[in-house]
Amino acid sequence: MGAGHAHPLYRAGDSVVHRLPAHVKIVVAFVFVLAVVATPREAFAVFGLQFLLLVGVWTVARIPPGWLAARALIEAPFVVLAVLLPFFATGPRVEWMGMSLAVDGLLAGWNILVKGTLGVLVSVTLAATTPLRDLVSGLSRLRVPSMVCVIATLMLRYLEVIAAEARRMRLARVSRGHDPRFVWQLGATVRSVGALFLRSYERGERVHLAMLSRGYTGTMPAFTTASASTATWSVALVPAVAAALLALSGYWVW
């Protein structure tokens, strides 16, 4: 995976956040997400303050909120679940605009929505400021098992290759006058998925043989990663520690 290879979620920049070592950002993101998950669902103000911490990071990293919002739509299925919970949950109910909503369902839906949204935004922020190569090297520096790093490297590298293959297959099908768009034409799509699987499997075998012929022994070449000083860790951990303190305050203050 070349140094110039970038993923769609990466937004090139030269901010302080971009220059932080990858393993530091991974730890910060992990602690921040843990703090969000640990926050009581009734502590509404805490979630707002945690979101403001993220806004501060985006400001320093010079990432437009609209750019982040468009890429956070991946959580749309969870939003649907959160919206439906108040209607189907049991327990005490309240009336709102002629609708009967369960109180527990409202809280559960809010819990899923706010924690899922903040978690996705943290993940997108990490991806937006860290190239793929640095993410994998950061995991390796954090002593993640080498096999996990190898799988992540190959998966991230060849995901785009497989997606490009799928686009070529669709283009070939459309150019021959077949573009299934209805349920009764689903068979063609299923056959295309099967063909894509076979092609991907064969490509994987060829890639593996090519790696073995070049001396691959089961571990990827070691990536050189910049070390982080105590001062770097201290500054980088400020948002995560603040989020954790806010989560703790949710149990006593709010």
mmCIF file of C-alpha atoms in Angstrom:
data_model
loop_
_atom_site.group_PDB
_atom_site.id
_atom_site.type_symbol
_atom_site.label_atom_id
_atom_site.label_comp_id
_atom_site.label_asym_id
_atom_site.label_seq_id
_atom_site.Cartn_x
_atom_site.Cartn_y
_atom_site.Cartn_z
ATOM 1 C CA MET A 1 0.000 0.000 0.000
ATOM 2 C CA GLY A 2 1.727 3.069 -1.218
ATOM 3 C CA ALA A 3 2.174 6.146 0.858
ATOM 4 C CA GLY A 4 0.047 8.122 -1.537
ATOM 5 C CA HIS A 5 -2.942 5.813 -1.268
ATOM 6 C CA ALA A 6 -5.804 7.607 0.476
ATOM 7 C CA HIS A 7 -9.304 6.495 1.389
ATOM 8 C CA PRO A 8 -12.499 8.428 0.574
ATOM 9 C CA LEU A 9 -12.939 9.573 4.182
ATOM 10 C CA TYR A 10 -9.501 11.185 4.387
ATOM 11 C CA ARG A 11 -9.361 14.967 4.024
ATOM 12 C CA ALA A 12 -5.825 16.144 3.378
ATOM 13 C CA GLY A 13 -4.593 18.953 5.570
ATOM 14 C CA ASP A 14 -1.697 20.278 7.612
ATOM 15 C CA SER A 15 -3.408 21.104 10.882
ATOM 16 C CA VAL A 16 -2.211 20.199 14.363
ATOM 17 C CA VAL A 17 -4.682 17.313 14.413
ATOM 18 C CA HIS A 18 -3.409 15.961 11.082
ATOM 19 C CA ARG A 19 0.185 16.047 12.330
ATOM 20 C CA LEU A 20 -0.513 14.086 15.496
ATOM 21 C CA PRO A 21 0.903 10.515 15.453
ATOM 22 C CA ALA A 22 -1.742 8.010 14.389
ATOM 23 C CA HIS A 23 -1.505 5.874 17.530
ATOM 24 C CA VAL A 24 -2.170 8.932 19.680
ATOM 25 C CA LYS A 25 -5.311 9.789 17.702
ATOM 26 C CA ILE A 26 -6.530 6.184 17.887
ATOM 27 C CA VAL A 27 -6.209 6.178 21.683
ATOM 28 C CA VAL A 28 -7.916 9.576 21.972
ATOM 29 C CA ALA A 29 -10.806 8.440 19.757
ATOM 30 C CA PHE A 30 -11.178 5.189 21.723
ATOM 31 C CA VAL A 31 -11.277 6.974 25.101
ATOM 32 C CA PHE A 32 -13.701 9.582 23.762
ATOM 33 C CA VAL A 33 -16.107 6.930 22.483
ATOM 34 C CA LEU A 34 -15.898 5.053 25.790
ATOM 35 C CA ALA A 35 -16.757 8.276 27.613
ATOM 36 C CA VAL A 36 -19.780 8.840 25.355
ATOM 37 C CA VAL A 37 -21.016 5.269 25.875
ATOM 38 C CA ALA A 38 -20.588 5.586 29.659
ATOM 39 C CA THR A 39 -22.616 8.809 29.837
ATOM 40 C CA PRO A 40 -26.082 8.337 31.401
ATOM 41 C CA ARG A 41 -28.822 8.751 28.831
ATOM 42 C CA GLU A 42 -30.636 11.269 31.045
ATOM 43 C CA ALA A 43 -27.615 13.621 31.097
ATOM 44 C CA PHE A 44 -28.768 15.618 28.077
ATOM 45 C CA ALA A 45 -26.475 18.581 28.720
ATOM 46 C CA VAL A 46 -23.398 16.333 28.925
ATOM 47 C CA PHE A 47 -23.959 15.080 25.385
ATOM 48 C CA GLY A 48 -24.213 18.681 24.209
ATOM 49 C CA LEU A 49 -20.908 19.555 25.855
ATOM 50 C CA GLN A 50 -19.235 16.465 24.397
ATOM 51 C CA PHE A 51 -20.458 17.528 20.973
ATOM 52 C CA LEU A 52 -18.938 20.975 21.535
ATOM 53 C CA LEU A 53 -15.606 19.257 22.271
ATOM 54 C CA LEU A 54 -15.840 17.607 18.859
ATOM 55 C CA VAL A 55 -16.676 20.950 17.251
ATOM 56 C CA GLY A 56 -13.491 22.325 18.786
ATOM 57 C CA VAL A 57 -11.469 19.488 17.241
ATOM 58 C CA TRP A 58 -13.095 20.116 13.836
ATOM 59 C CA THR A 59 -12.241 23.799 14.105
ATOM 60 C CA VAL A 60 -8.587 23.066 14.832
ATOM 61 C CA ALA A 61 -8.472 20.456 12.046
ATOM 62 C CA ARG A 62 -10.302 22.818 9.652
ATOM 63 C CA ILE A 63 -12.929 20.226 8.702
ATOM 64 C CA PRO A 64 -16.241 21.702 7.448
ATOM 65 C CA PRO A 65 -19.253 20.412 9.431
ATOM 66 C CA GLY A 66 -21.164 19.779 6.208
ATOM 67 C CA TRP A 67 -18.408 17.498 4.929
ATOM 68 C CA LEU A 68 -18.601 15.474 8.148
ATOM 69 C CA ALA A 69 -22.401 15.379 8.178
ATOM 70 C CA ALA A 70 -22.536 13.913 4.667
ATOM 71 C CA ARG A 71 -20.221 11.065 5.688
ATOM 72 C CA ALA A 72 -22.021 10.437 8.975
ATOM 73 C CA LEU A 73 -25.148 9.301 7.104
ATOM 74 C CA ILE A 74 -23.866 5.747 7.486
ATOM 75 C CA GLU A 75 -25.797 5.640 10.756
ATOM 76 C CA ALA A 76 -29.152 6.148 9.010
ATOM 77 C CA PRO A 77 -30.426 2.595 9.823
ATOM 78 C CA PHE A 78 -29.849 3.228 13.532
ATOM 79 C CA VAL A 79 -31.771 6.496 13.278
ATOM 80 C CA VAL A 80 -34.761 4.571 11.900
ATOM 81 C CA LEU A 81 -34.575 2.155 14.849
ATOM 82 C CA ALA A 82 -34.366 5.027 17.319
ATOM 83 C CA VAL A 83 -37.417 6.714 15.784
ATOM 84 C CA LEU A 84 -39.507 3.529 15.928
ATOM 85 C CA LEU A 85 -38.715 2.603 19.542
ATOM 86 C CA PRO A 86 -41.102 5.112 21.199
ATOM 87 C CA PHE A 87 -44.001 3.608 19.256
ATOM 88 C CA PHE A 88 -43.371 -0.057 20.061
ATOM 89 C CA ALA A 89 -41.858 0.030 23.569
ATOM 90 C CA THR A 90 -43.941 -0.800 26.612
ATOM 91 C CA GLY A 91 -44.401 1.021 29.914
ATOM 92 C CA PRO A 92 -45.693 4.494 30.839
ATOM 93 C CA ARG A 93 -46.738 6.593 27.860
ATOM 94 C CA VAL A 94 -47.080 10.263 27.048
ATOM 95 C CA GLU A 95 -49.198 12.036 24.441
ATOM 96 C CA TRP A 96 -47.465 14.246 21.877
ATOM 97 C CA MET A 97 -49.210 15.731 18.827
ATOM 98 C CA GLY A 98 -51.883 13.056 19.017
ATOM 99 C CA MET A 99 -49.362 10.203 19.225
ATOM 100 C CA SER A 100 -48.939 7.857 22.183
ATOM 101 C CA LEU A 101 -45.227 7.431 22.911
ATOM 102 C CA ALA A 102 -43.556 5.182 25.503
ATOM 103 C CA VAL A 103 -41.300 7.047 27.929
ATOM 104 C CA ASP A 104 -38.780 4.195 28.046
ATOM 105 C CA GLY A 105 -38.864 4.049 24.250
ATOM 106 C CA LEU A 106 -38.147 7.760 24.007
ATOM 107 C CA LEU A 107 -35.154 7.450 26.319
ATOM 108 C CA ALA A 108 -33.892 4.308 24.587
ATOM 109 C CA GLY A 109 -34.259 5.925 21.169
ATOM 110 C CA TRP A 110 -32.476 9.062 22.370
ATOM 111 C CA ASN A 111 -29.714 6.904 23.850
ATOM 112 C CA ILE A 112 -29.141 5.080 20.552
ATOM 113 C CA LEU A 113 -29.362 8.246 18.485
ATOM 114 C CA VAL A 114 -27.049 10.502 20.479
ATOM 115 C CA LYS A 115 -24.402 7.899 21.316
ATOM 116 C CA GLY A 116 -24.422 6.448 17.820
ATOM 117 C CA THR A 117 -24.137 9.898 16.259
ATOM 118 C CA LEU A 118 -21.268 10.995 18.489
ATOM 119 C CA GLY A 119 -19.482 7.667 17.971
ATOM 120 C CA VAL A 120 -19.792 7.930 14.187
ATOM 121 C CA LEU A 121 -18.601 11.553 14.241
ATOM 122 C CA VAL A 122 -15.533 10.579 16.294
ATOM 123 C CA SER A 123 -14.742 7.761 13.860
ATOM 124 C CA VAL A 124 -15.193 9.996 10.815
ATOM 125 C CA THR A 125 -12.977 12.650 12.420
ATOM 126 C CA LEU A 126 -10.235 10.080 12.987
ATOM 127 C CA ALA A 127 -10.515 8.840 9.393
ATOM 128 C CA ALA A 128 -10.606 12.392 8.015
ATOM 129 C CA THR A 129 -7.298 13.329 9.641
ATOM 130 C CA THR A 130 -5.364 10.058 9.286
ATOM 131 C CA PRO A 131 -4.285 8.289 6.069
ATOM 132 C CA LEU A 132 -4.839 4.531 5.813
ATOM 133 C CA ARG A 133 -1.166 3.695 6.051
ATOM 134 C CA ASP A 134 -0.854 5.709 9.255
ATOM 135 C CA LEU A 135 -3.957 4.069 10.760
ATOM 136 C CA VAL A 136 -2.499 0.592 10.241
ATOM 137 C CA SER A 137 0.933 1.606 11.500
ATOM 138 C CA GLY A 138 -0.702 3.210 14.532
ATOM 139 C CA LEU A 139 -2.503 -0.034 15.345
ATOM 140 C CA SER A 140 0.787 -1.894 14.989
ATOM 141 C CA ARG A 141 2.511 0.540 17.357
ATOM 142 C CA LEU A 142 -0.266 -0.063 19.895
ATOM 143 C CA ARG A 143 0.679 -3.765 19.862
ATOM 144 C CA VAL A 144 -2.423 -4.923 18.001
ATOM 145 C CA PRO A 145 -1.781 -8.551 16.839
ATOM 146 C CA SER A 146 0.118 -8.587 13.561
ATOM 147 C CA MET A 147 -2.483 -10.789 11.852
ATOM 148 C CA VAL A 148 -5.181 -8.208 12.576
ATOM 149 C CA CYS A 149 -2.966 -5.509 11.030
ATOM 150 C CA VAL A 150 -2.353 -7.691 7.958
ATOM 151 C CA ILE A 151 -6.095 -8.334 7.503
ATOM 152 C CA ALA A 152 -6.890 -4.636 7.965
ATOM 153 C CA THR A 153 -4.184 -3.605 5.480
ATOM 154 C CA LEU A 154 -5.350 -5.982 2.758
ATOM 155 C CA MET A 155 -9.032 -5.291 3.400
ATOM 156 C CA LEU A 156 -8.619 -1.530 3.176
ATOM 157 C CA ARG A 157 -6.364 -1.772 0.130
ATOM 158 C CA TYR A 158 -8.508 -4.138 -1.921
ATOM 159 C CA LEU A 159 -11.927 -2.873 -0.907
ATOM 160 C CA GLU A 160 -11.625 -0.174 -3.558
ATOM 161 C CA VAL A 161 -10.339 -2.738 -6.079
ATOM 162 C CA ILE A 162 -13.420 -4.911 -5.538
ATOM 163 C CA ALA A 163 -15.713 -1.875 -5.712
ATOM 164 C CA ALA A 164 -14.110 -0.886 -9.043
ATOM 165 C CA GLU A 165 -14.601 -4.446 -10.313
ATOM 166 C CA ALA A 166 -18.296 -4.267 -9.359
ATOM 167 C CA ARG A 167 -18.652 -0.983 -11.261
ATOM 168 C CA ARG A 168 -17.022 -2.487 -14.352
ATOM 169 C CA MET A 169 -19.342 -5.507 -14.196
ATOM 170 C CA ARG A 170 -22.401 -3.259 -13.943
ATOM 171 C CA LEU A 171 -21.168 -1.104 -16.825
ATOM 172 C CA ALA A 172 -20.680 -4.218 -18.957
ATOM 173 C CA ARG A 173 -24.194 -5.428 -18.093
ATOM 174 C CA VAL A 174 -25.777 -2.056 -18.868
ATOM 175 C CA SER A 175 -23.866 -1.748 -22.153
ATOM 176 C CA ARG A 176 -25.516 -5.002 -23.232
ATOM 177 C CA GLY A 177 -28.956 -3.559 -22.556
ATOM 178 C CA HIS A 178 -29.635 -5.167 -19.161
ATOM 179 C CA ASP A 179 -30.059 -2.831 -16.194
ATOM 180 C CA PRO A 180 -32.220 -4.562 -13.535
ATOM 181 C CA ARG A 181 -34.157 -2.105 -11.409
ATOM 182 C CA PHE A 182 -37.163 -4.095 -10.212
ATOM 183 C CA VAL A 183 -37.716 -6.857 -7.674
ATOM 184 C CA TRP A 184 -38.525 -9.467 -10.318
ATOM 185 C CA GLN A 185 -35.135 -8.746 -11.914
ATOM 186 C CA LEU A 186 -33.271 -9.472 -8.671
ATOM 187 C CA GLY A 187 -31.887 -12.727 -10.078
ATOM 188 C CA ALA A 188 -29.436 -10.854 -12.306
ATOM 189 C CA THR A 189 -28.107 -8.888 -9.360
ATOM 190 C CA VAL A 190 -27.697 -12.062 -7.297
ATOM 191 C CA ARG A 191 -25.775 -13.724 -10.145
ATOM 192 C CA SER A 192 -23.575 -10.634 -10.428
ATOM 193 C CA VAL A 193 -22.775 -10.805 -6.714
ATOM 194 C CA GLY A 194 -21.847 -14.481 -7.093
ATOM 195 C CA ALA A 195 -19.595 -13.706 -10.054
ATOM 196 C CA LEU A 196 -17.975 -10.862 -8.117
ATOM 197 C CA PHE A 197 -17.284 -13.219 -5.204
ATOM 198 C CA LEU A 198 -15.606 -15.740 -7.506
ATOM 199 C CA ARG A 199 -13.509 -13.059 -9.180
ATOM 200 C CA SER A 200 -12.489 -11.631 -5.804
ATOM 201 C CA TYR A 201 -11.563 -15.081 -4.512
ATOM 202 C CA GLU A 202 -9.443 -15.806 -7.578
ATOM 203 C CA ARG A 203 -7.820 -12.380 -7.346
ATOM 204 C CA GLY A 204 -7.020 -13.031 -3.683
ATOM 205 C CA GLU A 205 -5.277 -16.301 -4.593
ATOM 206 C CA ARG A 206 -3.219 -14.577 -7.278
ATOM 207 C CA VAL A 207 -2.264 -11.774 -4.906
ATOM 208 C CA HIS A 208 -1.265 -14.285 -2.222
ATOM 209 C CA LEU A 209 0.927 -16.227 -4.660
ATOM 210 C CA ALA A 210 2.527 -12.973 -5.795
ATOM 211 C CA MET A 211 3.245 -12.049 -2.165
ATOM 212 C CA LEU A 212 4.789 -15.456 -1.459
ATOM 213 C CA SER A 213 7.007 -15.169 -4.533
ATOM 214 C CA ARG A 214 8.299 -11.881 -3.143
ATOM 215 C CA GLY A 215 9.244 -13.361 0.220
ATOM 216 C CA TYR A 216 6.069 -12.811 2.248
ATOM 217 C CA THR A 217 6.322 -14.756 5.534
ATOM 218 C CA GLY A 218 3.027 -13.867 7.216
ATOM 219 C CA THR A 219 3.860 -10.403 8.493
ATOM 220 C CA MET A 220 3.742 -7.082 6.713
ATOM 221 C CA PRO A 221 6.857 -4.877 6.505
ATOM 222 C CA ALA A 222 7.266 -2.735 9.581
ATOM 223 C CA PHE A 223 6.090 0.841 9.129
ATOM 224 C CA THR A 224 8.123 3.642 10.626
ATOM 225 C CA THR A 225 5.922 5.708 12.931
ATOM 226 C CA ALA A 226 6.736 8.889 14.740
ATOM 227 C CA SER A 227 6.974 8.642 18.488
ATOM 228 C CA ALA A 228 4.938 10.941 20.702
ATOM 229 C CA SER A 229 6.384 12.994 23.510
ATOM 230 C CA THR A 230 4.747 13.432 26.882
ATOM 231 C CA ALA A 231 3.711 16.944 25.879
ATOM 232 C CA THR A 232 2.044 15.618 22.725
ATOM 233 C CA TRP A 233 0.105 13.023 24.699
ATOM 234 C CA SER A 234 -0.905 15.626 27.289
ATOM 235 C CA VAL A 235 -2.320 18.032 24.700
ATOM 236 C CA ALA A 236 -3.943 15.352 22.525
ATOM 237 C CA LEU A 237 -5.733 13.700 25.434
ATOM 238 C CA VAL A 238 -7.435 16.918 26.562
ATOM 239 C CA PRO A 239 -10.695 16.321 24.591
ATOM 240 C CA ALA A 240 -10.872 12.659 25.657
ATOM 241 C CA VAL A 241 -10.203 13.399 29.324
ATOM 242 C CA ALA A 242 -12.715 16.252 29.246
ATOM 243 C CA ALA A 243 -15.325 13.921 27.725
ATOM 244 C CA ALA A 244 -14.614 11.325 30.428
ATOM 245 C CA LEU A 245 -14.960 13.912 33.214
ATOM 246 C CA LEU A 246 -18.229 15.107 31.696
ATOM 247 C CA ALA A 247 -19.476 11.496 31.619
ATOM 248 C CA LEU A 248 -18.654 11.099 35.314
ATOM 249 C CA SER A 249 -20.392 14.357 36.118
ATOM 250 C CA GLY A 250 -23.514 12.968 34.513
ATOM 251 C CA TYR A 251 -23.940 10.580 37.446
ATOM 252 C CA TRP A 252 -23.795 13.257 40.132
ATOM 253 C CA VAL A 253 -24.416 16.735 38.738
ATOM 254 C CA TRP A 254 -26.950 16.545 35.919
#
